[in-house]
Tab-separated table of C-alpha atoms in Angstrom:
chain	number	residue	atom	x	y	z
A	1	MET	CA	93.481	95.880	117.227
A	2	GLY	CA	96.556	93.967	116.581
A	3	ILE	CA	98.097	92.792	113.344
A	4	ILE	CA	96.691	89.196	113.776
A	5	GLU	CA	93.120	90.296	114.493
A	6	LYS	CA	93.276	92.537	111.379
A	7	ILE	CA	94.465	89.589	109.178
A	8	LYS	CA	91.520	87.618	110.493
A	9	GLU	CA	89.164	90.247	110.176
A	10	ILE	CA	90.144	90.674	106.339
A	11	GLU	CA	90.062	86.836	105.907
A	12	PHE	CA	86.453	86.568	107.018
A	13	GLU	CA	85.682	89.443	104.681
A	14	MET	CA	87.087	87.637	101.938
A	15	ALA	CA	85.090	84.348	102.811
A	16	ARG	CA	81.940	86.165	102.822
A	17	THR	CA	82.409	88.018	99.714
A	18	GLN	CA	81.018	86.432	96.343
A	19	LYS	CA	83.399	85.839	93.686
A	20	ASN	CA	82.486	87.555	90.453
A	21	LYS	CA	83.516	90.168	87.977
A	22	ALA	CA	82.268	92.943	89.829
A	23	THR	CA	84.012	91.919	93.177
A	24	GLU	CA	87.412	91.022	91.682
A	25	TYR	CA	88.986	94.639	92.327
A	26	HIS	CA	87.567	94.361	95.923
A	27	LEU	CA	89.066	91.172	96.482
A	28	GLY	CA	92.641	92.119	95.025
A	29	GLN	CA	92.627	95.051	97.406
A	30	LEU	CA	91.949	92.747	100.370
A	31	LYS	CA	94.732	90.409	99.009
A	32	ALA	CA	97.341	93.287	98.975
A	33	LYS	CA	96.182	94.404	102.687
A	34	ILE	CA	96.732	90.893	104.172
A	35	ALA	CA	100.318	90.592	102.300
A	36	LYS	CA	101.225	93.999	103.789
A	37	LEU	CA	100.010	92.971	107.233
A	38	ARG	CA	102.016	89.541	106.933
A	39	THR	CA	105.183	91.395	106.118
A	40	GLN	CA	104.527	93.559	109.224
A	41	LEU	CA	104.176	90.524	111.254
A	42	LEU	CA	107.359	89.082	110.260
A	43	GLU	CA	109.197	92.124	110.866
A	44	PRO	CA	111.146	92.373	114.341
A	45	PRO	CA	109.534	94.629	116.969
A	46	LYS	CA	110.370	98.299	117.094
A	47	GLY	CA	113.267	98.998	119.638
A	48	THR	CA	115.091	95.630	118.816
A	49	THR	CA	118.501	95.151	116.995
A	50	GLY	CA	116.715	92.852	114.457
A	51	ALA	CA	118.492	89.588	115.833
A	52	GLY	CA	115.807	87.153	116.867
A	53	ASP	CA	116.099	83.855	118.866
A	54	GLY	CA	116.255	81.564	115.987
A	55	PHE	CA	118.232	78.359	115.749
A	56	GLU	CA	122.209	78.969	115.372
A	57	VAL	CA	123.282	76.179	112.656
A	58	THR	CA	126.333	76.999	110.409
A	59	LYS	CA	125.852	75.943	106.988
A	60	PHE	CA	128.064	73.055	105.892
A	61	GLY	CA	128.517	70.860	103.005
A	62	HIS	CA	127.039	71.527	99.471
A	63	GLY	CA	123.594	71.742	99.993
A	64	ARG	CA	120.804	72.082	102.927
A	65	VAL	CA	117.760	69.834	103.367
A	66	ALA	CA	115.144	70.998	106.123
A	67	LEU	CA	112.862	68.399	107.667
A	68	ILE	CA	109.365	69.928	108.416
A	69	GLY	CA	106.546	68.329	109.503
A	70	PHE	CA	103.995	67.903	112.373
A	71	PRO	CA	105.100	66.270	115.823
A	72	SER	CA	105.598	62.601	115.694
A	73	VAL	CA	105.744	61.946	112.080
A	74	GLY	CA	109.337	60.519	112.236
A	75	LYS	CA	111.544	63.147	111.514
A	76	SER	CA	114.100	62.335	114.120
A	77	THR	CA	113.991	58.681	113.269
A	78	LEU	CA	114.650	59.676	109.675
A	79	LEU	CA	117.583	61.876	110.484
A	80	THR	CA	119.074	58.947	112.365
A	81	LEU	CA	118.740	56.532	109.456
A	82	LEU	CA	120.022	58.730	106.856
A	83	THR	CA	122.719	60.507	108.749
A	84	GLY	CA	123.889	58.247	111.697
A	85	THR	CA	123.323	61.268	114.058
A	86	GLN	CA	121.472	60.386	117.279
A	87	SER	CA	118.157	62.470	117.415
A	88	GLU	CA	115.869	61.562	120.556
A	89	ALA	CA	112.742	59.834	119.224
A	90	ALA	CA	109.823	59.122	121.717
A	91	ALA	CA	106.240	58.234	121.393
A	92	TYR	CA	105.237	61.883	122.948
A	93	GLU	CA	104.994	64.848	120.710
A	94	PHE	CA	107.472	67.578	120.736
A	95	THR	CA	110.487	65.257	121.553
A	96	THR	CA	112.814	67.681	119.443
A	97	LEU	CA	112.909	71.150	120.815
A	98	THR	CA	115.738	72.545	118.859
A	99	CYS	CA	117.573	72.228	115.371
A	100	ILE	CA	119.630	68.752	115.184
A	101	PRO	CA	121.849	68.838	112.082
A	102	GLY	CA	123.308	66.136	110.286
A	103	ILE	CA	125.549	65.169	107.411
A	104	ILE	CA	124.684	62.723	104.473
A	105	ASN	CA	127.685	61.606	102.435
A	106	TYR	CA	126.196	60.716	99.132
A	107	ASN	CA	127.560	60.601	95.548
A	108	ASP	CA	130.933	62.309	96.750
A	109	ALA	CA	128.890	65.157	98.012
A	110	LYS	CA	128.127	66.123	101.515
A	111	ILE	CA	124.444	67.144	102.134
A	112	GLN	CA	123.311	68.767	105.487
A	113	LEU	CA	120.144	67.429	106.968
A	114	LEU	CA	118.268	69.613	109.363
A	115	ASP	CA	115.892	67.729	112.159
A	116	LEU	CA	113.509	70.801	113.012
A	117	PRO	CA	111.067	70.773	115.789
A	118	GLY	CA	107.184	69.983	114.784
A	119	ILE	CA	105.205	72.974	113.690
A	120	ILE	CA	101.400	73.357	114.402
A	121	GLU	CA	98.610	75.227	112.963
A	122	GLY	CA	99.059	78.920	113.303
A	123	ALA	CA	103.032	78.721	113.265
A	124	SER	CA	102.959	81.679	110.649
A	125	GLU	CA	101.530	83.871	113.439
A	126	GLY	CA	104.223	82.914	115.942
A	127	LYS	CA	102.494	79.580	117.891
A	128	GLY	CA	105.049	77.262	118.986
A	129	ARG	CA	108.557	77.774	117.306
A	130	GLY	CA	106.982	78.211	114.029
A	131	ARG	CA	108.934	81.443	112.921
A	132	GLN	CA	112.217	79.786	113.722
A	133	VAL	CA	111.422	76.761	111.900
A	134	ILE	CA	110.189	78.415	108.969
A	135	ALA	CA	113.288	80.690	109.020
A	136	VAL	CA	115.596	78.045	108.950
A	137	ALA	CA	113.538	76.530	106.077
A	138	LYS	CA	114.091	79.731	104.007
A	139	SER	CA	117.896	79.235	104.199
A	140	SER	CA	117.494	75.554	102.963
A	141	ASP	CA	118.001	74.191	99.080
A	142	LEU	CA	115.464	71.707	99.694
A	143	VAL	CA	112.198	71.069	102.179
A	144	LEU	CA	111.029	67.669	102.774
A	145	MET	CA	107.578	67.637	104.270
A	146	VAL	CA	107.231	64.753	106.285
A	147	LEU	CA	103.678	63.354	106.632
A	148	ASP	CA	101.775	60.549	108.377
A	149	ALA	CA	100.590	58.138	105.736
A	150	SER	CA	97.791	56.878	108.186
A	151	LYS	CA	96.623	60.543	108.730
A	152	SER	CA	94.352	62.701	106.989
A	153	GLU	CA	95.548	64.709	103.647
A	154	GLY	CA	94.524	67.875	105.488
A	155	HIS	CA	97.965	67.920	107.139
A	156	ARG	CA	99.382	68.591	103.876
A	157	GLN	CA	97.374	71.532	103.123
A	158	ILE	CA	97.837	73.051	106.562
A	159	LEU	CA	101.519	72.885	106.299
A	160	THR	CA	101.647	74.348	102.735
A	161	ARG	CA	99.153	77.247	104.054
A	162	GLU	CA	101.349	78.139	106.950
A	163	LEU	CA	104.638	78.077	104.591
A	164	GLU	CA	102.820	80.282	102.109
A	165	ALA	CA	101.641	82.758	104.469
A	166	VAL	CA	105.136	83.770	105.514
A	167	GLY	CA	106.557	83.856	101.905
A	168	LEU	CA	107.887	80.336	101.090
A	169	ARG	CA	106.288	79.216	97.680
A	170	LEU	CA	106.918	75.464	97.125
A	171	ASN	CA	107.432	73.772	93.716
A	172	LYS	CA	106.815	77.206	92.251
A	173	ARG	CA	108.871	79.288	89.597
A	174	PRO	CA	109.111	83.039	90.012
A	175	PRO	CA	106.397	84.689	87.902
A	176	GLN	CA	107.329	86.487	84.618
A	177	ILE	CA	106.555	89.854	85.487
A	178	TYR	CA	109.079	92.875	85.297
A	179	PHE	CA	108.579	95.520	87.844
A	180	LYS	CA	110.568	98.705	88.715
A	181	ARG	CA	109.787	101.571	90.789
A	182	LYS	CA	110.559	105.210	89.129
A	183	LYS	CA	110.655	108.723	90.888
A	184	THR	CA	108.398	110.204	88.286
A	185	GLY	CA	106.231	109.397	85.045
A	186	GLY	CA	103.644	107.671	86.772
A	187	ILE	CA	102.630	104.002	86.113
A	188	SER	CA	103.427	102.302	82.854
A	189	PHE	CA	101.552	99.153	82.173
A	190	ASN	CA	102.158	96.853	79.639
A	191	SER	CA	102.026	93.089	78.611
A	192	THR	CA	103.037	90.621	75.854
A	193	MET	CA	99.750	88.575	75.882
A	194	GLN	CA	96.377	88.746	76.663
A	195	LEU	CA	95.680	88.890	80.510
A	196	THR	CA	92.679	86.963	81.911
A	197	ASN	CA	93.370	87.639	85.855
A	198	VAL	CA	94.771	90.945	85.997
A	199	ASP	CA	93.997	94.140	84.037
A	200	GLU	CA	95.107	97.593	84.049
A	201	LYS	CA	92.663	98.871	86.514
A	202	LEU	CA	93.121	96.257	89.185
A	203	CYS	CA	96.883	96.511	88.749
A	204	TYR	CA	96.751	100.319	89.742
A	205	GLN	CA	94.439	99.517	92.520
A	206	ILE	CA	96.866	97.083	94.122
A	207	LEU	CA	100.056	99.573	93.457
A	208	HIS	CA	98.270	102.421	95.257
A	209	GLU	CA	97.292	100.047	98.161
A	210	TYR	CA	101.288	99.919	98.597
A	211	LYS	CA	101.542	103.603	97.835
A	212	ILE	CA	103.384	103.442	94.707
A	213	HIS	CA	102.370	105.901	92.237
A	214	ASN	CA	105.422	105.684	89.765
A	215	ALA	CA	106.536	102.517	88.433
A	216	GLU	CA	106.964	100.416	85.304
A	217	ILE	CA	105.329	96.981	84.866
A	218	LEU	CA	105.367	94.597	82.153
A	219	PHE	CA	103.697	90.979	82.310
A	220	ARG	CA	105.368	88.198	80.249
A	221	GLU	CA	102.680	85.735	81.194
A	222	ASP	CA	99.243	85.532	82.253
A	223	ALA	CA	99.952	85.888	85.667
A	224	THR	CA	97.450	86.345	88.734
A	225	VAL	CA	96.836	88.954	91.453
A	226	ASP	CA	98.948	86.737	93.719
A	227	ASP	CA	101.619	86.623	91.478
A	228	LEU	CA	101.581	90.253	91.127
A	229	ILE	CA	101.644	91.017	95.050
A	230	ASP	CA	104.412	88.471	95.246
A	231	VAL	CA	106.680	90.562	92.748
A	232	ILE	CA	105.697	93.788	94.563
A	233	GLU	CA	106.716	92.604	98.042
A	234	GLY	CA	109.998	91.138	96.288
A	235	ASN	CA	110.599	88.780	99.811
A	236	ARG	CA	109.458	85.471	98.252
A	237	LYS	CA	111.510	82.495	98.502
A	238	TYR	CA	110.893	79.757	95.847
A	239	ILE	CA	112.167	76.465	96.958
A	240	LYS	CA	111.521	72.843	95.919
A	241	CYS	CA	109.496	70.473	98.223
A	242	VAL	CA	109.259	66.837	98.226
A	243	TYR	CA	106.412	65.206	100.424
A	244	VAL	CA	107.477	62.191	102.186
A	245	TYR	CA	104.738	60.040	103.378
A	246	ASN	CA	106.183	58.019	106.512
A	247	LYS	CA	104.663	54.875	108.122
A	248	ILE	CA	103.372	53.130	105.027
A	249	ASP	CA	103.696	50.114	107.030
A	250	VAL	CA	100.196	50.469	108.631
A	251	ILE	CA	97.911	51.285	105.710
A	252	GLY	CA	96.869	49.120	102.585
A	253	ILE	CA	98.811	48.517	99.257
A	254	ASP	CA	95.888	50.662	97.499
A	255	ASP	CA	96.396	53.624	99.770
A	256	VAL	CA	100.286	53.376	98.896
A	257	ASP	CA	100.037	52.960	95.512
A	258	LYS	CA	97.608	56.136	95.304
A	259	LEU	CA	100.221	58.467	97.584
A	260	ALA	CA	103.315	57.259	95.359
A	261	ARG	CA	101.442	58.349	92.213
A	262	GLN	CA	100.974	61.976	93.463
A	263	ALA	CA	103.180	64.751	92.277
A	264	ASN	CA	106.311	65.120	94.078
A	265	SER	CA	105.498	62.551	96.538
A	266	ILE	CA	107.649	59.656	97.693
A	267	VAL	CA	106.569	56.838	100.367
A	268	ILE	CA	108.867	55.288	102.931
A	269	SER	CA	108.888	53.498	106.171
A	270	CYS	CA	111.381	54.405	108.798
A	271	ASN	CA	110.213	51.507	110.981
A	272	LEU	CA	111.068	48.696	108.239
A	273	LYS	CA	113.600	50.940	106.517
A	274	LEU	CA	111.586	50.910	103.203
A	275	ASN	CA	112.484	52.794	99.923
A	276	LEU	CA	115.006	54.980	101.801
A	277	ASP	CA	117.504	54.567	98.796
A	278	ARG	CA	114.735	56.121	96.621
A	279	LEU	CA	114.468	58.972	98.984
A	280	LEU	CA	117.979	59.638	98.717
A	281	ALA	CA	118.122	59.479	94.959
A	282	ARG	CA	114.879	61.841	94.762
A	283	MET	CA	116.940	64.412	97.044
A	284	TRP	CA	119.824	64.357	94.693
A	285	GLU	CA	117.690	64.521	91.705
A	286	GLU	CA	115.443	67.807	93.139
A	287	MET	CA	118.726	69.656	94.298
A	288	GLY	CA	120.499	69.514	90.937
A	289	LEU	CA	123.904	69.223	92.257
A	290	VAL	CA	126.590	68.990	89.431
A	291	ARG	CA	129.966	67.164	90.292
A	292	VAL	CA	133.224	68.298	88.164
A	293	TYR	CA	136.409	66.708	88.616
A	294	THR	CA	139.755	68.616	87.742
A	295	LYS	CA	142.582	67.189	85.577
A	296	PRO	CA	145.664	68.610	85.784
A	297	GLN	CA	147.982	68.915	82.707
A	298	GLY	CA	149.837	65.854	81.587
A	299	GLN	CA	148.127	63.958	84.475
A	300	GLN	CA	145.185	61.722	85.338
A	301	PRO	CA	141.849	63.296	86.468
A	302	ASP	CA	141.394	63.477	90.291
A	303	PHE	CA	138.182	61.498	91.172
A	304	SER	CA	138.845	61.623	94.929
A	305	GLU	CA	137.265	65.039	95.700
A	306	PRO	CA	135.121	66.768	93.099
A	307	VAL	CA	133.931	70.346	92.834
A	308	VAL	CA	130.203	70.477	93.691
A	309	LEU	CA	128.305	73.275	91.841
A	310	SER	CA	124.514	74.163	91.790
A	311	THR	CA	122.241	76.336	89.976
A	312	ASP	CA	120.811	77.524	93.257
A	313	ARG	CA	124.086	78.226	94.516
A	314	GLY	CA	125.995	80.359	91.952
A	315	GLY	CA	125.505	78.322	88.749
A	316	CYS	CA	127.334	75.470	86.713
A	317	SER	CA	129.003	77.392	84.071
A	318	VAL	CA	132.941	77.218	83.678
A	319	GLU	CA	133.199	80.843	85.361
A	320	ASP	CA	131.452	79.539	88.523
A	321	PHE	CA	133.669	76.724	88.605
A	322	CYS	CA	136.779	78.886	88.379
A	323	ASN	CA	135.426	81.244	90.898
A	324	HIS	CA	134.594	78.090	93.215
A	325	ILE	CA	138.342	77.396	93.243
A	326	HIS	CA	139.688	80.697	93.472
A	327	ARG	CA	138.533	84.177	92.372
A	328	SER	CA	141.970	85.272	90.955
A	329	LEU	CA	141.823	81.924	88.357
A	330	LEU	CA	139.412	83.674	85.898
A	331	LYS	CA	142.024	86.343	84.869
A	332	ASP	CA	144.578	83.809	83.885
A	333	ILE	CA	142.608	81.370	81.967
A	334	LYS	CA	143.235	80.974	78.177
A	335	TYR	CA	140.727	78.307	77.616
A	336	VAL	CA	139.314	75.000	79.249
A	337	LEU	CA	139.491	71.210	77.910
A	338	VAL	CA	135.970	69.327	78.895
A	339	TRP	CA	135.434	65.787	78.929
A	340	GLY	CA	131.989	64.675	79.631
A	341	ALA	CA	128.186	64.770	78.885
A	342	SER	CA	128.327	68.807	78.353
A	343	SER	CA	131.031	68.222	75.607
A	344	LYS	CA	130.236	67.283	71.680
A	345	HIS	CA	133.670	65.545	71.262
A	346	TYR	CA	136.576	64.536	73.716
A	347	PRO	CA	138.020	66.990	74.538
A	348	GLN	CA	136.057	70.097	73.870
A	349	ARG	CA	137.795	73.432	73.927
A	350	CYS	CA	135.280	75.610	75.567
A	351	GLY	CA	135.367	79.296	77.072
A	352	THR	CA	134.145	80.732	80.310
A	353	GLN	CA	130.135	80.736	79.557
A	354	HIS	CA	130.008	76.913	78.865
A	355	CYS	CA	127.557	75.056	81.186
A	356	LEU	CA	128.811	72.045	82.613
A	357	CYS	CA	127.068	68.845	83.516
A	358	ASP	CA	127.378	66.015	86.250
A	359	GLU	CA	130.509	64.306	86.463
A	360	ASP	CA	132.511	66.508	83.484
A	361	VAL	CA	136.492	66.672	83.736
A	362	VAL	CA	137.775	69.814	83.320
A	363	GLN	CA	141.581	71.007	82.458
A	364	ILE	CA	142.225	74.471	82.799
A	365	VAL	CA	144.787	76.020	80.447
A	366	LYS	CA	146.389	79.217	81.804
A	367	LYS	CA	148.001	82.011	79.571
A	368	LYS	CA	151.747	81.979	79.168
A	369	GLU	CA	153.530	84.645	80.957
A	370	LYS	CA	155.248	86.934	78.294
A	371	GLU	CA	158.974	88.195	79.158
A	372	GLU	CA	158.329	91.782	79.246
A	373	ASP	CA	160.246	93.327	76.047
A	374	GLY	CA	161.905	96.753	76.915
A	375	GLY	CA	162.417	97.776	73.289
A	376	ARG	CA	164.922	96.831	70.720
A	377	GLY	CA	168.693	98.039	69.873
A	378	ARG	CA	169.481	101.266	71.322
A	379	PHE	CA	165.834	102.033	72.568
A	380	LYS	CA	166.141	99.214	75.133
A	381	SER	CA	165.021	99.941	78.526
A	382	HIS	CA	167.284	97.649	80.120
A	383	ASN	CA	170.771	95.983	79.671
A	384	THR	CA	171.071	92.184	79.182
A	385	GLY	CA	174.594	92.019	79.166
A	386	PRO	CA	176.532	90.868	82.213
A	387	ALA	CA	177.057	93.242	85.528
A	388	ARG	CA	180.984	92.410	85.627
A	389	ILE	CA	183.496	92.821	82.838
A	390	SER	CA	185.183	89.685	83.952
A	391	ASP	CA	182.053	87.740	83.194
A	392	ARG	CA	181.735	88.949	79.549
A	393	GLU	CA	182.261	86.283	76.933
A	394	LYS	CA	185.260	86.748	75.034
A	395	LYS	CA	184.959	86.607	71.033
A	396	ALA	CA	187.390	84.437	69.155
A	397	PRO	CA	190.043	86.319	67.248
A	398	LEU	CA	189.577	87.152	63.606
A	399	LYS	CA	191.369	84.853	61.124
A	400	THR	CA	193.462	86.874	58.943
């Protein structure tokens, strides 16, 4: 029996098992088994070097956005409208067969937009080019899930289920669970609050399913069994997602209003070029890019090319700003002067841990290089006098 057959058998057993207090331990073990099998499914086959046949797309710009959706929902047309890159679009499905990149120049920043082939149900099991598409999505900073507004809402649920099956968690934050494996000492279970979904016995059973008998675990929130399994697996990717409903020109205004009011959703029309400006603004808002402008001492700030920082890519502190310019700059800094939303007054003298905001201006003040003092008097380690006798300064004759 293959891995896919084992997963389907466990899913069938979970579906026919009643959910109550008596079966929660059994269901927790089944969830752990499915997570282990799906991790094995994503691993490269034995005997290979580990390199798969993915899409070779080099990271470029200050952020990466991936377009994911079913075939023929308008991903290629959207890429052409936003970036100007020509991606083939036609009336038949699977027009795009590989990854096509494009660049969006927005707010003095460059954002890489990737048009990925359409995925189908079962992509997490390897159907179509689902694994390659999902692998590129894992390396992105934001996912735009393009949906057809005229189709059923089930498409969104199918795509979410396929992405979560391979370890992508959309619009979620990492669970507040501390987990550390140990060599000895058994399992230490603690929590800072009352748990309603997981108890000590269920936690032990899940850890034993992973053959973990020595570990330290601390719950800082009322987490679920799925959150505990995600922490134990350790390979989950938490990524932001915006649901983009295209083709709103073929449905009624009431349906458009209903879709637009959903959480993390935006409605557009590539055919009539409706609401594309709002889509770009929403992308910028979700990615959280921070533009920082430099100011040389005694000169005007340079507003031509900012340093773009991000919380997901390193951080937004003064230390991250200096490392972005050059690694050796941090040790020469005395202090920095900051103008902008993050400062209390203009300018504010800040340290390296100060967090910067969008459109801040930063001036770096370096330490002055001190001349090495080789001692005083006859204890000097070097001579400061002239090298030749003829170059010595003659003293004036004494007055008698």
